[in-house]
Amino acid sequence: MDLFGSEAAAPATTPAATPHSANLLRTPETASPPVRPGAPPWTPPVTITPAAPPTATPVRPSAPPPPELPPKRQLLVGQFVLEYTLRRSTRRSIGFMIDDDGLRVTAPKRVSITEIDNAIRTKQHWILSKLHERRERRAARLEKPPIEWVDGAQLPYLGGDITLRLLVGGRNRSTYNPATRELSMVLIPGATELLLKERVKAWMQQEAKLLFEQRLDLYAGRLGVRYHSFALSSAGTRWGSCTVERKIRLNWKLIHFSLPLIDYVVAHELSHLLEMNHSAQFWNTVGLIYPEYEEARNLLRKRAQELPVLFG
């Protein structure tokens, strides 16, 4: 099952300044900065500039063309022409899903187009309201200024901000000090901003994997279930998913949020091991190990809208 919060899946029918400075490293004006324990000796600031373009382009085998997406269908709903993507599956009922690409309908192979259109009309108020909410959220995310990847930048981590510190050294390495909430990135001279962003993302993904595994084991024990495997995802709109093979995936970007919100998603996906749906019994199961799930679900939606643009 996919976790979209309350808006993602309906019951079955019938996450002013220029983008970056030329110099990403701290540049003291009159004195050397204080030396932190374990940090390399300070050296004169080095400008991190974009890598020079290659002089020649290596020849690579041509990649296979991407799979074609199902064509969108159109349906007149009231005064609106509603577009949706139809997918056929072995499921027993018609399901609806809203994401940044619009409405996606999954229906059994035996169900006719007329039945699908009628099901959409039955759910039209829910569908139109959720599409409107999704458009507003997307617009709000795009309006937020991106992070400036300079020394002292503030990055969202576990519900708060941590400070990015940039240092020059002989090799790339990362160090996090929880006492000062500083993430120190030691970069070789000439490192690019792209490399810095990839290094920060890799560190956050590593932290996410370790933390999520701990929380999964904790809540699985409370619920009395066992999952087959766990992996990180980078989905654009899904915070988590659970398959019938008991495989759980959690979006690494949850590491930006506070622990209670992470625990809600963990409890949500583990509950699908017992109830592969979003029925009343499913939410009762979630409530057994996470009673405040409704508050967490709403807060997760709000916090996701407040995130700055990091790696987009």
XYZ file of C-alpha atoms in Angstrom:
312
model
C 0.000 0.000 0.000
C 1.156 3.552 -0.742
C 1.052 6.241 1.908
C -0.228 9.540 0.558
C -1.754 10.835 3.757
C -5.480 11.403 3.708
C -5.582 12.891 0.233
C -3.741 10.296 -1.787
C -6.024 7.330 -2.036
C -9.783 7.284 -1.806
C -11.759 4.318 -0.480
C -12.678 1.812 -3.149
C -15.749 2.755 -5.111
C -19.119 0.608 -5.043
C 7.071 15.900 0.840
C 15.809 36.799 -4.023
C 19.506 35.674 -3.630
C 21.388 33.986 -6.443
C 21.428 30.189 -6.178
C 24.987 29.974 -4.919
C 28.017 32.060 -4.231
C 31.198 31.748 -6.219
C 33.015 31.019 -2.981
C 31.320 28.348 -0.872
C 33.985 28.308 1.821
C 34.252 30.584 4.820
C 36.413 33.619 4.054
C 37.786 35.269 7.221
C 38.578 38.941 6.882
C 41.372 39.553 9.391
C 42.054 36.363 11.320
C 41.990 32.613 10.964
C 38.798 30.898 12.187
C 38.963 28.882 15.409
C 40.223 25.357 14.955
C 37.659 22.680 15.798
C 38.762 19.360 17.274
C 39.511 16.937 14.500
C 39.396 19.606 11.787
C 42.370 20.005 9.419
C 44.614 23.062 9.742
C 43.104 26.153 8.234
C 44.306 27.044 4.814
C 43.589 30.086 2.676
C 40.066 29.965 1.265
C 39.650 28.100 -1.946
C 36.946 28.955 -4.393
C 34.674 26.083 -5.355
C 33.921 26.552 -9.008
C 31.917 24.495 -11.456
C 33.922 21.766 -13.087
C 35.281 22.633 -16.512
C 33.364 21.071 -19.415
C 35.017 17.981 -20.878
C 36.999 18.447 -24.058
C 35.456 15.390 -25.634
C 32.253 13.483 -25.126
C 32.744 9.732 -24.658
C 30.628 7.513 -26.847
C 28.073 5.585 -24.830
C 25.696 2.882 -26.034
C 22.285 4.341 -26.718
C 19.879 3.775 -23.856
C 16.566 2.077 -24.557
C 13.664 4.509 -24.906
C 11.651 5.080 -21.726
C 8.398 3.166 -21.509
C 5.412 5.045 -22.838
C 2.955 6.303 -20.249
C -0.674 5.309 -20.633
C -2.585 7.977 -22.583
C -4.777 10.278 -20.517
C -8.526 9.994 -20.851
C -10.911 12.933 -20.612
C -14.275 13.104 -18.895
C -16.740 15.976 -18.595
C -17.497 16.379 -14.888
C -19.915 19.234 -14.287
C -18.282 22.280 -15.849
C -14.802 20.768 -15.866
C -12.992 18.505 -18.312
C -11.172 16.076 -16.045
C -8.102 14.239 -17.329
C -7.042 10.955 -15.771
C -4.665 8.082 -16.384
C -6.256 4.631 -16.433
C -4.392 1.527 -15.396
C -5.785 -1.972 -15.388
C -4.911 -4.431 -12.638
C -6.058 -7.562 -10.852
C -7.569 -5.597 -7.982
C -11.260 -6.175 -7.243
C -12.467 -2.587 -7.115
C -11.811 0.828 -8.643
C -9.210 2.926 -6.836
C -8.244 6.586 -7.128
C -4.886 8.216 -6.527
C -3.927 11.902 -6.639
C -0.340 13.044 -7.182
C 1.502 15.875 -8.944
C 0.652 14.280 -12.298
C -3.076 14.458 -11.603
C -5.672 11.726 -11.182
C -4.733 8.091 -11.628
C -7.461 5.442 -11.739
C -6.757 1.755 -11.238
C -9.539 -0.608 -12.213
C -10.094 -4.340 -12.744
C -9.854 -5.569 -16.320
C -13.485 -6.668 -16.342
C -14.829 -3.172 -15.501
C -16.066 -1.159 -18.494
C -15.110 2.430 -19.284
C -18.692 3.501 -18.595
C -18.509 2.030 -15.084
C -15.188 3.779 -14.477
C -16.559 7.147 -15.642
C -19.606 6.743 -13.413
C -17.357 5.936 -10.440
C -15.376 9.123 -11.104
C -18.559 11.192 -11.212
C -19.631 9.665 -7.908
C -16.335 10.778 -6.339
C -16.053 14.063 -8.260
C -16.205 16.385 -5.215
C -13.413 14.494 -3.447
C -11.326 14.288 -6.624
C -11.664 17.953 -7.583
C -10.916 19.189 -4.068
C -7.808 17.033 -3.776
C -6.554 18.085 -7.202
C -6.963 21.725 -6.127
C -5.061 21.098 -2.876
C -2.279 19.335 -4.755
C -1.881 22.248 -7.190
C -1.722 24.740 -4.315
C 0.926 22.721 -2.509
C 3.032 22.336 -5.624
C 2.863 26.081 -6.269
C 3.842 26.820 -2.658
C 6.865 24.510 -2.901
C 8.041 26.107 -6.121
C 7.772 29.600 -4.617
C 10.173 28.815 -1.785
C 13.735 29.985 -2.496
C 16.278 27.183 -2.827
C 18.997 26.620 -0.249
C 22.209 28.552 -0.852
C 25.026 26.038 -0.588
C 27.471 28.175 1.372
C 29.161 27.896 4.739
C 26.579 28.517 7.444
C 23.604 27.306 5.407
C 20.690 25.937 7.455
C 19.469 22.455 6.494
C 16.282 20.763 7.797
C 17.070 17.653 9.842
C 14.867 15.745 12.309
C 12.411 18.585 12.725
C 14.984 21.340 13.261
C 17.865 23.016 11.452
C 21.499 22.019 11.363
C 24.341 24.286 10.241
C 26.484 23.368 7.246
C 30.217 23.985 7.732
C 32.569 23.875 4.741
C 36.267 23.143 5.163
C 39.181 22.463 2.810
C 41.123 19.246 3.189
C 43.092 16.599 1.402
C 40.133 14.253 1.061
C 36.362 14.428 1.250
C 34.782 13.462 4.562
C 31.719 14.284 6.661
C 31.368 14.829 10.409
C 28.244 15.671 12.409
C 28.401 17.164 15.900
C 25.018 16.691 17.649
C 26.041 19.032 20.481
C 26.505 22.013 18.157
C 24.178 20.667 15.443
C 26.848 21.280 12.820
C 27.485 19.137 9.751
C 31.084 19.641 8.642
C 31.942 18.805 5.052
C 35.629 18.618 4.265
C 36.111 19.095 0.528
C 39.132 18.891 -1.689
C 40.140 22.110 -3.488
C 38.121 22.645 -6.656
C 35.095 20.684 -5.477
C 31.873 21.660 -7.232
C 28.558 22.630 -5.718
C 27.017 19.540 -7.307
C 29.501 17.358 -5.430
C 28.688 19.135 -2.172
C 24.954 18.574 -2.635
C 25.477 14.905 -3.429
C 27.652 14.520 -0.330
C 24.992 16.087 1.909
C 22.278 13.937 0.343
C 24.354 10.774 0.827
C 24.919 11.646 4.499
C 21.209 12.249 5.076
C 20.286 9.008 3.335
C 22.741 7.073 5.500
C 21.292 8.625 8.650
C 17.767 7.892 7.424
C 18.496 4.210 6.810
C 19.946 3.667 10.273
C 17.137 5.533 12.046
C 14.275 4.030 10.031
C 15.513 0.480 10.659
C 15.538 1.155 14.400
C 12.005 2.553 14.367
C 10.696 -0.275 12.171
C 12.035 -2.900 14.564
C 10.609 -1.027 17.555
C 7.081 -0.700 16.170
C 7.069 -4.134 14.541
C 7.680 -5.582 17.988
C 4.822 -3.555 19.450
C 2.448 -4.706 16.712
C 3.679 -8.288 16.714
C 4.511 -8.402 12.996
C 7.597 -9.098 10.886
C 8.473 -7.453 7.601
C 10.470 -9.168 4.859
C 12.788 -6.328 3.869
C 13.259 -2.567 4.035
C 14.692 -0.068 1.556
C 14.798 3.681 1.059
C 12.847 5.385 -1.691
C 13.130 8.770 -3.398
C 9.510 9.022 -4.504
C 8.206 12.463 -5.249
C 4.872 12.127 -3.452
C 4.894 8.893 -1.456
C 6.214 8.788 2.087
C 6.061 5.025 2.298
C 4.765 1.804 0.784
C 4.205 -1.824 1.767
C 3.718 -4.718 -0.656
C 1.950 -8.028 -0.282
C 5.440 -9.573 -0.164
C 5.914 -7.655 3.131
C 8.525 -5.355 1.619
C 8.544 -1.857 3.109
C 9.966 1.274 1.513
C 10.287 4.619 3.299
C 11.127 7.925 1.675
C 14.553 9.088 2.875
C 13.289 12.699 2.896
C 11.378 11.858 6.071
C 14.725 12.522 7.798
C 13.857 16.227 7.479
C 10.919 15.793 9.872
C 10.669 15.242 13.615
C 10.772 11.735 15.067
C 7.009 11.580 15.866
C 6.185 12.151 12.190
C 8.678 9.487 11.118
C 7.124 7.099 13.636
C 3.668 7.756 12.210
C 4.774 6.696 8.718
C 6.528 3.642 10.167
C 3.401 2.636 12.096
C 1.263 3.240 9.010
C 3.291 0.936 6.770
C 3.678 -1.797 9.377
C -0.088 -1.813 9.880
C -0.474 -2.719 6.208
C 1.106 -6.063 7.044
C -2.187 -6.858 8.787
C -4.617 -4.756 6.739
C -3.703 -4.151 3.086
C -6.203 -1.305 2.729
C -7.300 1.936 4.355
C -10.423 0.585 6.011
C -11.660 1.428 9.493
C -9.976 -1.739 10.724
C -6.681 -0.538 9.256
C -6.842 2.774 11.144
C -7.774 0.905 14.305
C -4.606 -1.135 13.819
C -2.517 2.024 13.381
C -4.085 3.413 16.545
C -2.920 0.411 18.558
C 0.715 1.481 18.228
C 0.329 5.156 17.298
C -2.826 6.653 18.859
C -2.104 10.221 17.647
C -2.085 9.223 13.977
C -4.682 11.780 12.822
C -2.730 14.704 14.276
C 0.527 13.352 12.841
C -1.022 12.825 9.414
C -2.200 16.441 9.241
C 1.068 17.803 10.611
C 3.102 15.792 8.090
C 1.112 17.379 5.276
C 1.765 20.846 6.702
C 5.479 20.312 7.295
C 5.932 18.951 3.796
C 4.629 22.245 2.403
C 7.084 24.213 4.541
C 10.228 22.402 3.373
C 12.646 24.546 1.365
C 13.881 23.400 -2.008
C 17.038 21.396 -1.318
C 18.117 19.177 -4.171
C 15.545 19.959 -6.872
